[in-house]
XYZ file of N, CA and C in Angstrom:
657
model
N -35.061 0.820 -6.262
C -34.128 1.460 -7.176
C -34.180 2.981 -7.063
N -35.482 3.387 -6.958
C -35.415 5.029 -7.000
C -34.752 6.001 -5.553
N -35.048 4.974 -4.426
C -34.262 5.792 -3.151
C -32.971 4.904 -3.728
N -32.639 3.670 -3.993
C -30.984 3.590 -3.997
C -30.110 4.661 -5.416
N -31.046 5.032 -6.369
C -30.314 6.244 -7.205
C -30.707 7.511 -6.478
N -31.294 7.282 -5.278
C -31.553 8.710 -5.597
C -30.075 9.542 -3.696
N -30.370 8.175 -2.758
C -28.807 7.937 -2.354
C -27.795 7.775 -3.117
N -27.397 7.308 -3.856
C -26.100 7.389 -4.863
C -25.884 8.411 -5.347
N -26.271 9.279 -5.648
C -25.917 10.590 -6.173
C -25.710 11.786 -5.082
N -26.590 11.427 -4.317
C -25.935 12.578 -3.209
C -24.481 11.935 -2.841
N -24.638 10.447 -2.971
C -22.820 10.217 -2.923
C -21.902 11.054 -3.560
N -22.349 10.831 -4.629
C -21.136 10.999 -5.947
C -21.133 12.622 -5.894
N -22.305 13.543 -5.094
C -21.649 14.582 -5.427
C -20.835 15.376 -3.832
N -21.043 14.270 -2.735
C -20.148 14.356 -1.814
C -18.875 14.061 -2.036
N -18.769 12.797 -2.431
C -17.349 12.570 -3.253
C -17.270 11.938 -4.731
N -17.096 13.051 -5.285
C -17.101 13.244 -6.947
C -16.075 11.825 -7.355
N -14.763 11.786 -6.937
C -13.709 10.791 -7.307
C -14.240 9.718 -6.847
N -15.206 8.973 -5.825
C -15.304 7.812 -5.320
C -15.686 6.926 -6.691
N -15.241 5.927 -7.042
C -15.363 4.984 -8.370
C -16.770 3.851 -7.977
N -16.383 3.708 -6.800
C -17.550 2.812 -6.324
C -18.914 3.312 -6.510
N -18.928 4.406 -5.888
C -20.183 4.752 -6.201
C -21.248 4.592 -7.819
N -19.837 5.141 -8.539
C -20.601 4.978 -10.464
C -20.548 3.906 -10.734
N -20.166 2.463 -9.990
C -20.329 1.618 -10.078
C -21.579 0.513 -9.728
N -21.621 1.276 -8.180
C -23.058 0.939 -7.787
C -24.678 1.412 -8.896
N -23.960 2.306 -9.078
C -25.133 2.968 -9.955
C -25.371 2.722 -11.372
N -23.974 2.331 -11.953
C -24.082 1.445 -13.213
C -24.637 0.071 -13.029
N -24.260 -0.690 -11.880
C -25.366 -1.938 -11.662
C -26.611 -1.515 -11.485
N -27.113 -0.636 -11.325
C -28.951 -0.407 -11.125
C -29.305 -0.092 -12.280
N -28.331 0.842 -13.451
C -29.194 0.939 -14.475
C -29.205 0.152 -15.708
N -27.846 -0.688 -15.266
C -27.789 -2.136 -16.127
C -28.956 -3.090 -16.174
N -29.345 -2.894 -14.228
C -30.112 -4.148 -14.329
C -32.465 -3.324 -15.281
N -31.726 -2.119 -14.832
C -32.903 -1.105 -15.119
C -32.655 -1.410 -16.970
N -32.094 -1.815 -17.547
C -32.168 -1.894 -18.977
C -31.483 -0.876 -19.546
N -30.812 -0.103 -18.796
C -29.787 1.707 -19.820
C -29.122 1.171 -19.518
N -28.484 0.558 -20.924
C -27.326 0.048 -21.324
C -26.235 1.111 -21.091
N -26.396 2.172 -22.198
C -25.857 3.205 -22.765
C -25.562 3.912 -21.047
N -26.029 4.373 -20.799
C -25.963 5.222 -19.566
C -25.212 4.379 -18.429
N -25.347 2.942 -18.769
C -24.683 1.849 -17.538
C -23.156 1.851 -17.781
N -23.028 1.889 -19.313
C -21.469 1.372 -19.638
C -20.728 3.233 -19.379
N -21.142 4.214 -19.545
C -20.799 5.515 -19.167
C -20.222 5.257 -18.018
N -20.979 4.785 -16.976
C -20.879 5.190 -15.320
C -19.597 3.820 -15.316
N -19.621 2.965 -15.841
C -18.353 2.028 -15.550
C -17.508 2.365 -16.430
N -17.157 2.826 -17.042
C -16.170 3.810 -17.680
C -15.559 5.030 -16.482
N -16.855 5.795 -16.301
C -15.835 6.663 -15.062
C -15.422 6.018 -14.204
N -15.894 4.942 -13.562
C -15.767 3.893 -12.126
C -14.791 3.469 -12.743
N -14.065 3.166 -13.620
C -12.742 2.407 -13.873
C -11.748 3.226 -13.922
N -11.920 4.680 -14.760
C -10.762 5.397 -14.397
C -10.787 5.674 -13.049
N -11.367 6.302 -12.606
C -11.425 6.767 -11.093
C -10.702 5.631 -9.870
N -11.198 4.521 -10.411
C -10.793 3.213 -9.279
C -9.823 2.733 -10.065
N -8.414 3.146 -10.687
C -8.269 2.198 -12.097
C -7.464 1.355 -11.226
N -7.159 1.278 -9.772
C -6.488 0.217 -9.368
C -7.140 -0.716 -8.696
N -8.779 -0.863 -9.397
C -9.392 -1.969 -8.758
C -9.897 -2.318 -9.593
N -9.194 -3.857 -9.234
C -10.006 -4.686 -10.882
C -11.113 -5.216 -10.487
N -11.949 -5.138 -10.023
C -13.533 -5.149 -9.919
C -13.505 -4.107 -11.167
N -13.464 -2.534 -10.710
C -14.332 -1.731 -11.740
C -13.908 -1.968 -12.938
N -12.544 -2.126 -13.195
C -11.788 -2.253 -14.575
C -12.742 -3.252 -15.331
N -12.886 -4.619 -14.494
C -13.359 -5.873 -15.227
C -14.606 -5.658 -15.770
N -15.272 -4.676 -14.923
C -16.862 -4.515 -15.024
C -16.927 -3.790 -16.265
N -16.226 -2.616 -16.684
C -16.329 -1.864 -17.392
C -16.098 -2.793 -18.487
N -14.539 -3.445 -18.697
C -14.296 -4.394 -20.177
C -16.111 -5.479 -19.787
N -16.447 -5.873 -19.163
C -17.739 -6.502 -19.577
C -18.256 -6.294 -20.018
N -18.991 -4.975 -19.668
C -20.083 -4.191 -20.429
C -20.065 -3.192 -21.769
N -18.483 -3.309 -21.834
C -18.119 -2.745 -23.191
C -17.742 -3.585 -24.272
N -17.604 -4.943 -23.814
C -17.846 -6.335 -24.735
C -18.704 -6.892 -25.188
N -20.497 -6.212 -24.511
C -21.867 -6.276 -24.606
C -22.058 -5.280 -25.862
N -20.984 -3.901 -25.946
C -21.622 -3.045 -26.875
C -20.577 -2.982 -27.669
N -19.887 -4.717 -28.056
C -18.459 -4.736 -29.008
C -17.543 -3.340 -28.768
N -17.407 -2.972 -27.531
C -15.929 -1.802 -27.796
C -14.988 -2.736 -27.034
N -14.752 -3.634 -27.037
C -13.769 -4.289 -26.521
C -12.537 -3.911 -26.497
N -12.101 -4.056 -27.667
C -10.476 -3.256 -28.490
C -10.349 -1.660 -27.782
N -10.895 -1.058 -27.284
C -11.056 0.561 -26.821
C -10.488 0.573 -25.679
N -11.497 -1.064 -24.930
C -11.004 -0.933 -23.633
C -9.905 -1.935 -23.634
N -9.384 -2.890 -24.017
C -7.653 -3.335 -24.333
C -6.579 -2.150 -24.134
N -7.001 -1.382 -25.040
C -6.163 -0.124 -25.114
C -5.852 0.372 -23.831
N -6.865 0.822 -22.673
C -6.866 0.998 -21.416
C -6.227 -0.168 -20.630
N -6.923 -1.180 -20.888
C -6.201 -2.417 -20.071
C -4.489 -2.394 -20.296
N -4.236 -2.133 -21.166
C -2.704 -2.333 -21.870
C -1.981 -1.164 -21.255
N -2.902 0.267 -21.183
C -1.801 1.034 -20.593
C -1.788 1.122 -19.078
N -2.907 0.618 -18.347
C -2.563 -0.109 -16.965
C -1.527 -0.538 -16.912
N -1.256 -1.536 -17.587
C 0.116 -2.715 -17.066
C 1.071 -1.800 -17.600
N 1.249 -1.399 -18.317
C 2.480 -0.696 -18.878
C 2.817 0.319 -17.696
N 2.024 1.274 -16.805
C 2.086 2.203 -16.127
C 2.380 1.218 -14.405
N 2.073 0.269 -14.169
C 1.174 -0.380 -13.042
C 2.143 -1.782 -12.941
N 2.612 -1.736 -14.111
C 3.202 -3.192 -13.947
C 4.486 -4.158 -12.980
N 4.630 -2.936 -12.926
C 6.218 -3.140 -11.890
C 6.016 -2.915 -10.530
N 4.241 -2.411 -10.270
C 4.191 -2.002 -8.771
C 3.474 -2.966 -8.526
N 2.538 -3.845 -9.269
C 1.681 -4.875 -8.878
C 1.253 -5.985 -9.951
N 1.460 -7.435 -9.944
C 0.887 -8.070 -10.673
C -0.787 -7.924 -11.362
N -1.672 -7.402 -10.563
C -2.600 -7.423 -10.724
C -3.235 -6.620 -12.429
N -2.609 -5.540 -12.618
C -3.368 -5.002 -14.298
C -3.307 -6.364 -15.071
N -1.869 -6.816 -14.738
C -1.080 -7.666 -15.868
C -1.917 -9.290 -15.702
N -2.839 -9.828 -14.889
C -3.609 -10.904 -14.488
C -4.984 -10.003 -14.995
N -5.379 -8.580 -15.185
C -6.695 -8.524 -15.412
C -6.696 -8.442 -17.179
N -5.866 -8.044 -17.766
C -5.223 -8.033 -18.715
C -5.451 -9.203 -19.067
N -4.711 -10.565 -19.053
C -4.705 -11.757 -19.531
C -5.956 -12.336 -19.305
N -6.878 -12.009 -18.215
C -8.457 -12.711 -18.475
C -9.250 -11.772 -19.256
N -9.091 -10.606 -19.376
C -9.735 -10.092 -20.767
C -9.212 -10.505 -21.861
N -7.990 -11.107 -22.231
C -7.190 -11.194 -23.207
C -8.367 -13.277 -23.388
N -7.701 -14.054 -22.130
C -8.820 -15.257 -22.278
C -10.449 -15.004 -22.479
N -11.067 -13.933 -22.399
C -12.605 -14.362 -22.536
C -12.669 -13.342 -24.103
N -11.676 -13.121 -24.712
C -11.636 -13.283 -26.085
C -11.423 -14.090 -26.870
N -11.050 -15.290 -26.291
C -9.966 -16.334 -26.995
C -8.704 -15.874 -27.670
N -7.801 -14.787 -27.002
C -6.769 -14.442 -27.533
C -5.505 -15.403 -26.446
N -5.581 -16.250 -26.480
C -4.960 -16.855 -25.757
C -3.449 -16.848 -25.526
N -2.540 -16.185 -26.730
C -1.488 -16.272 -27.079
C -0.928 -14.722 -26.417
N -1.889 -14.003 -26.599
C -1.646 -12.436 -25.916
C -1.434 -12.732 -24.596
N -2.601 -13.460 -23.965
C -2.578 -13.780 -22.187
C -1.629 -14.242 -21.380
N -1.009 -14.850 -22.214
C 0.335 -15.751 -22.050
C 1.563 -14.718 -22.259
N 1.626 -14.469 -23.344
C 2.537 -13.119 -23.783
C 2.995 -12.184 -22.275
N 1.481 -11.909 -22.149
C 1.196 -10.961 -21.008
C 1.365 -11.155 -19.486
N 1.711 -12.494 -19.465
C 1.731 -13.007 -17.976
C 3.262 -13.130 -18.000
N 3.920 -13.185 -19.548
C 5.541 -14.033 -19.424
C 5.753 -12.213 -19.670
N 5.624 -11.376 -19.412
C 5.984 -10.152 -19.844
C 5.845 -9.494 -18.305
N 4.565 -10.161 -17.592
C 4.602 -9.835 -16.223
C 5.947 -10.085 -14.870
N 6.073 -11.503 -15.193
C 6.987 -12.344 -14.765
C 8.353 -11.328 -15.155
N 8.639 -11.207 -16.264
C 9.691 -10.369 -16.301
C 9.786 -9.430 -15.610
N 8.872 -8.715 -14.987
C 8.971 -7.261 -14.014
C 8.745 -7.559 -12.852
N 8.454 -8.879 -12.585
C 8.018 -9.093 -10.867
C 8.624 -11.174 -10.978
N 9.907 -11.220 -10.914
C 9.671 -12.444 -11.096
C 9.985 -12.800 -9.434
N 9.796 -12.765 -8.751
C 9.706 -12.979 -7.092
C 8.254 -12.881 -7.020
N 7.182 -12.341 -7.592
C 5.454 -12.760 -6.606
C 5.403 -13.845 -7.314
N 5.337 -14.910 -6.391
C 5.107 -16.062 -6.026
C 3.595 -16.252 -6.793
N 2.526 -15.683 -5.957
C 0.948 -15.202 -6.618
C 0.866 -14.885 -7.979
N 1.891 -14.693 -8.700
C 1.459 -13.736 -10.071
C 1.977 -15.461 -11.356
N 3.174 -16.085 -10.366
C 3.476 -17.231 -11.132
C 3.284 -18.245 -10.744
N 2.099 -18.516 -10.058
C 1.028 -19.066 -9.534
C -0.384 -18.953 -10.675
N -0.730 -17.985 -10.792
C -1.742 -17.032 -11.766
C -1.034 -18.078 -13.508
N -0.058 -17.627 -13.405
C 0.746 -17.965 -15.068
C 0.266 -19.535 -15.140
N 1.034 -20.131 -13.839
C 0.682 -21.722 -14.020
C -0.755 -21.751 -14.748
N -2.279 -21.178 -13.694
C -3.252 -22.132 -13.886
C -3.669 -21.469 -15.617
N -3.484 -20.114 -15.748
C -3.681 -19.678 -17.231
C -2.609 -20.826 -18.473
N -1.483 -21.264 -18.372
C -1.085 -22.042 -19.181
C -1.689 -23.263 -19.332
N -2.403 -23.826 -18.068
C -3.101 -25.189 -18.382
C -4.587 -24.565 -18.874
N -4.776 -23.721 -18.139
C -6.528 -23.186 -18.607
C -5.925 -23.583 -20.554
N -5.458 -22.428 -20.831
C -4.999 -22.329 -22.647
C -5.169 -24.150 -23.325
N -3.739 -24.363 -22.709
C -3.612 -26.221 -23.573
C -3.559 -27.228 -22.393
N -3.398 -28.194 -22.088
C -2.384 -29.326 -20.920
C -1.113 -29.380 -21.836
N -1.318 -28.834 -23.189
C 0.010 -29.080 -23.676
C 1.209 -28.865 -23.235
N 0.531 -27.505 -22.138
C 1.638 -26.160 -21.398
C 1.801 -27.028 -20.576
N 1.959 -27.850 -20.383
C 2.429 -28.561 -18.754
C 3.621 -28.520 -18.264
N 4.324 -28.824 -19.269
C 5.995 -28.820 -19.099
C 6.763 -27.522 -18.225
N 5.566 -25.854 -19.083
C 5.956 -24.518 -18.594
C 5.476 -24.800 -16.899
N 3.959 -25.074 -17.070
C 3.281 -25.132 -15.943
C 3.944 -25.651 -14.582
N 4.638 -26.854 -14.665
C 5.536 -27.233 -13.845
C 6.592 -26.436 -13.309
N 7.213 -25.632 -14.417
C 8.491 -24.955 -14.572
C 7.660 -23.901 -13.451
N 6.824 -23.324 -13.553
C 6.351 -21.870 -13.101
C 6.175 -22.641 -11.055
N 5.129 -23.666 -10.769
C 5.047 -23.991 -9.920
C 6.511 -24.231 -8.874
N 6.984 -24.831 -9.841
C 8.488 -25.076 -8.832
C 9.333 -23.639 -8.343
N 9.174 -22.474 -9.288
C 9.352 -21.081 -9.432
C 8.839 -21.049 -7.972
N 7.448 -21.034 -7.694
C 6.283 -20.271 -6.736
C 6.584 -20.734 -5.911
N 7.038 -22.551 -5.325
C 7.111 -23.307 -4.032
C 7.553 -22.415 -3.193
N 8.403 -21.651 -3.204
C 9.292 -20.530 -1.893
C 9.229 -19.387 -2.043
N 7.849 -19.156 -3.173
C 7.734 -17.585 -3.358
C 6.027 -17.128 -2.821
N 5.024 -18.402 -2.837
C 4.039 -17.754 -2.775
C 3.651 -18.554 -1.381
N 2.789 -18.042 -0.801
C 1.798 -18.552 0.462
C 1.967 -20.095 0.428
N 2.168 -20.924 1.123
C 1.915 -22.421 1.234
C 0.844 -22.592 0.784
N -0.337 -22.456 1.693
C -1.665 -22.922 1.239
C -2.073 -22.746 -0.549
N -1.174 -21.250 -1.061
C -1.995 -20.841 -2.682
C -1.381 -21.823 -3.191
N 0.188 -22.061 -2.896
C 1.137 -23.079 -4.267
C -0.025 -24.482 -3.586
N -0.463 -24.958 -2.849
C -1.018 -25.971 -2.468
C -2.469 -26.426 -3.078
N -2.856 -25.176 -2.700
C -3.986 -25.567 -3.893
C -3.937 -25.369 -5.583
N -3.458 -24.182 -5.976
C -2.657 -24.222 -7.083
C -2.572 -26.007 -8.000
N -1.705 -26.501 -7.070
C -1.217 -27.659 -7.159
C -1.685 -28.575 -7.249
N -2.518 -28.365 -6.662
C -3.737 -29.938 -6.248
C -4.744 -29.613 -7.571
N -5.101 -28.240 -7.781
C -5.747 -27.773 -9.035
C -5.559 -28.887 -10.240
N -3.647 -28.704 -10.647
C -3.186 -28.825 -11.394
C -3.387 -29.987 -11.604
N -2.999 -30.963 -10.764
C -2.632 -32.346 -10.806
C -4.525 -32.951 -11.026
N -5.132 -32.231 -10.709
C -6.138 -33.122 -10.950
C -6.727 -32.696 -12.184
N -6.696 -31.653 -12.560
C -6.607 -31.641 -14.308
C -5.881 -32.873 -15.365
N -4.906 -32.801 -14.730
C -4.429 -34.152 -15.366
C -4.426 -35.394 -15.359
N -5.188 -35.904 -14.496
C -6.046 -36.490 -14.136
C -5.140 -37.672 -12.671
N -3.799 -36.750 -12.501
C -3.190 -37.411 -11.334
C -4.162 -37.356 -9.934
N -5.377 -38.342 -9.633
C -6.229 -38.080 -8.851
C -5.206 -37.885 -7.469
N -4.391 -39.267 -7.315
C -4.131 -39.306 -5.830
C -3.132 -38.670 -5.023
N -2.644 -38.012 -6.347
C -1.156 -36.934 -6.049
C -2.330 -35.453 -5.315
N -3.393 -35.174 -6.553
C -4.350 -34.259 -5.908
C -5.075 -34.084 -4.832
N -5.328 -35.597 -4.323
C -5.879 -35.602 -2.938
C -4.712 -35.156 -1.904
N -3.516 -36.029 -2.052
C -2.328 -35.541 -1.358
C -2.353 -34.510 -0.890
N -1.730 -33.224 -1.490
C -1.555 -31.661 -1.783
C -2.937 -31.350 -0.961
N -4.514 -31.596 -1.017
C -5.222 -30.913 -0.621
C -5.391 -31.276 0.787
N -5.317 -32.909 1.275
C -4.787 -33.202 2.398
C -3.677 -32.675 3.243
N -2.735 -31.760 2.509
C -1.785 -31.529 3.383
C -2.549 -29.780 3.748
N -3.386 -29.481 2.434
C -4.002 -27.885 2.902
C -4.765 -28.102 4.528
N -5.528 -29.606 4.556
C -6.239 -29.594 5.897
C -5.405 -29.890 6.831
N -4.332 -30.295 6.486
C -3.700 -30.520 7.784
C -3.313 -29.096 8.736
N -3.095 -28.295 8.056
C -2.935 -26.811 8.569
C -4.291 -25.837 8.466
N -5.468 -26.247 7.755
C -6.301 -25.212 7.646
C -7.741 -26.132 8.021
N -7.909 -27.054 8.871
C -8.632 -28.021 9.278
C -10.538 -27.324 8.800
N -10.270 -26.223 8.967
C -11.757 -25.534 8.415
C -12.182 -25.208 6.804
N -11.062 -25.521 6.256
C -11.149 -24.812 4.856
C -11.793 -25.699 3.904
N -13.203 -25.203 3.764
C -14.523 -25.796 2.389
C -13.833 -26.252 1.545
N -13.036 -25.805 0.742
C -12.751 -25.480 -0.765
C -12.088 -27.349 -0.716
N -11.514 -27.055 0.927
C -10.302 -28.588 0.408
C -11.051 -29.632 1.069
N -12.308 -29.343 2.300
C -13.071 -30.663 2.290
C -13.877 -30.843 1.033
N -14.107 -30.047 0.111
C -15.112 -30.403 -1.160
C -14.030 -30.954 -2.194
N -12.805 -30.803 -2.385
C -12.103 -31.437 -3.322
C -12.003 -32.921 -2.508
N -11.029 -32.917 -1.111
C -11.164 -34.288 -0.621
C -12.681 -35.045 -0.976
N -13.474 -34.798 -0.533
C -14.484 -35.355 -0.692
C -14.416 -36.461 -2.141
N -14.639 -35.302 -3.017
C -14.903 -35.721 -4.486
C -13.885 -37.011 -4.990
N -12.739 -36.680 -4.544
C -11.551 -37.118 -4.885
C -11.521 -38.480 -4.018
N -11.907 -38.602 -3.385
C -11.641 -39.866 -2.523
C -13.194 -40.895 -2.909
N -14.074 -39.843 -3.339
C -14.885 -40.980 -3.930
C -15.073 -41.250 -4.714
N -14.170 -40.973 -5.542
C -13.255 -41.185 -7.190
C -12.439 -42.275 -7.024
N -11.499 -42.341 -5.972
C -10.424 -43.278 -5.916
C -10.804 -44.400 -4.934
N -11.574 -44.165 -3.775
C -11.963 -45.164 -2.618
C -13.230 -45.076 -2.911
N -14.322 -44.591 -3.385
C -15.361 -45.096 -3.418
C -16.351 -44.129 -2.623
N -17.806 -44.079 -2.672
C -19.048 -42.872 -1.748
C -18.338 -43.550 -0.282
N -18.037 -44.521 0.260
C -18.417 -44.899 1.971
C -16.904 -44.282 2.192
N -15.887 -44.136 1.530
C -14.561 -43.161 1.862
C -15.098 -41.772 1.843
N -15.526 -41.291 1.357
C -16.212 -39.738 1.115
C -17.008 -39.561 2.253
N -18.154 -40.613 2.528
C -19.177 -40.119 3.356
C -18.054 -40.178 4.743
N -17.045 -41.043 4.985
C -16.659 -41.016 5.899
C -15.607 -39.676 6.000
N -15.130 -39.331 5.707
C -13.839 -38.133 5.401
C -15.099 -37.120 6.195
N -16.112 -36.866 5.446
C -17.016 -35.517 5.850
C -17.769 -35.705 7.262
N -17.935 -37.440 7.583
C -18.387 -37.482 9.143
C -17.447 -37.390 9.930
N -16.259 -37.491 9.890
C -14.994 -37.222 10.456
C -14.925 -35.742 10.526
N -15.182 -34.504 9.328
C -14.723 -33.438 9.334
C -15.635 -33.136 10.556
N -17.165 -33.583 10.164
C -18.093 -32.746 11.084
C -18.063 -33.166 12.553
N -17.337 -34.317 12.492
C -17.288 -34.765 14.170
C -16.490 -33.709 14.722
């Protein structure tokens, strides 16, 4: 810790604006126990970086540790307001600070307020879908509505997994295997969809369908 603060600062005074740096250095004295002095340095690391939601998020964390939450909303809020029309992203960091309050109704607010200024990223109403089922399954009806939105707006593979997400929340197992089967058919390497196949097939066919799917992958 003492050569990595004591490199970090000759950073920060090579380049004063770099955000990363008060970031790096707020993780050492977080984990060093200075609270007070940790949530400072992610405070500057968020203005400085305010278009990276790493620092943004870090900062609402550690200012939710010392209840200023509402202080940093205020900041989060005038992100999107300033930011919102050039990138989905304030308006998605926004709504998961808005969810790990349980303000659930704001997050939503905030994503259908996003959508209004960017309703072409595909990614951002993609984002809306899995936050409306995260909230209720009640949202399903929207949830659908938003996915069919994304089919020709976002990446194949995201509406695909997205999708397969969805459906197996609801407990449509074999529609979910589907969708993630069609991710391997084009991405034959991708973890995420041999670990859902997996699971999913030894849900519906049983462990000797599973064990076989993964001796197949590895052959």
């Amino acid at each position: 810790h003492t050569e990595a603060i004591w490199l970090l600062r000759r950073a920060i005074r090579r380049w004063p604006t770099e955000g990363a740096n008060y970031y790096i250095l707020a993780n050492i004295f977080w984990d060093q126990r200075k609270f007070e002095e940790a949530l400072e340095l992610y405070r500057f690391a968020a203005c400085l970086g305010d278009k990276d939601e790493q620092l943004v998020m870090s900062y609402f964390s550690a200012a939710c540790w010392f209840r200023q939450a509402p202080e940093v909303l205020r900041f989060l809020r005038d992100r999107f307001e300033r930011f919102g029309g050039k990138s989905s992203q304030p308006a998605r960091t926004l709504a998961n600070a808005y969810m790990q309050m349980d303000l659930n109704r704001e997050a939503l607010s905030t994503v259908e307020a996003a959508i209004g200024l960017r309703p072409q990223d595909g990614e951002l109403l993609l984002f809306a879908a899995d936050l409306y089922v995260a909230c209720s399954l009640e949202n399903r009806p929207r949830t659908l509505e938003l996915l069919e939105q994304a089919r020709d707006k976002a990446p194949r593979g995201q509406w695909l997994r997205t999708s397969a997400r969805l459906a197996n929340l609801v407990g449509e197992h074999q529609e979910s295997l589907s969708l993630w089967q069609e991710v391997l058919a084009f991405s034959p390497l991708a973890l995420d969809a041999h670990s859902a196949v997996t699971r999913l097939l030894a849900v519906i066919q049983g462990q000797e369908a599973a064990r076989a799917h993964l001796g197949a992958a590895c052959d």
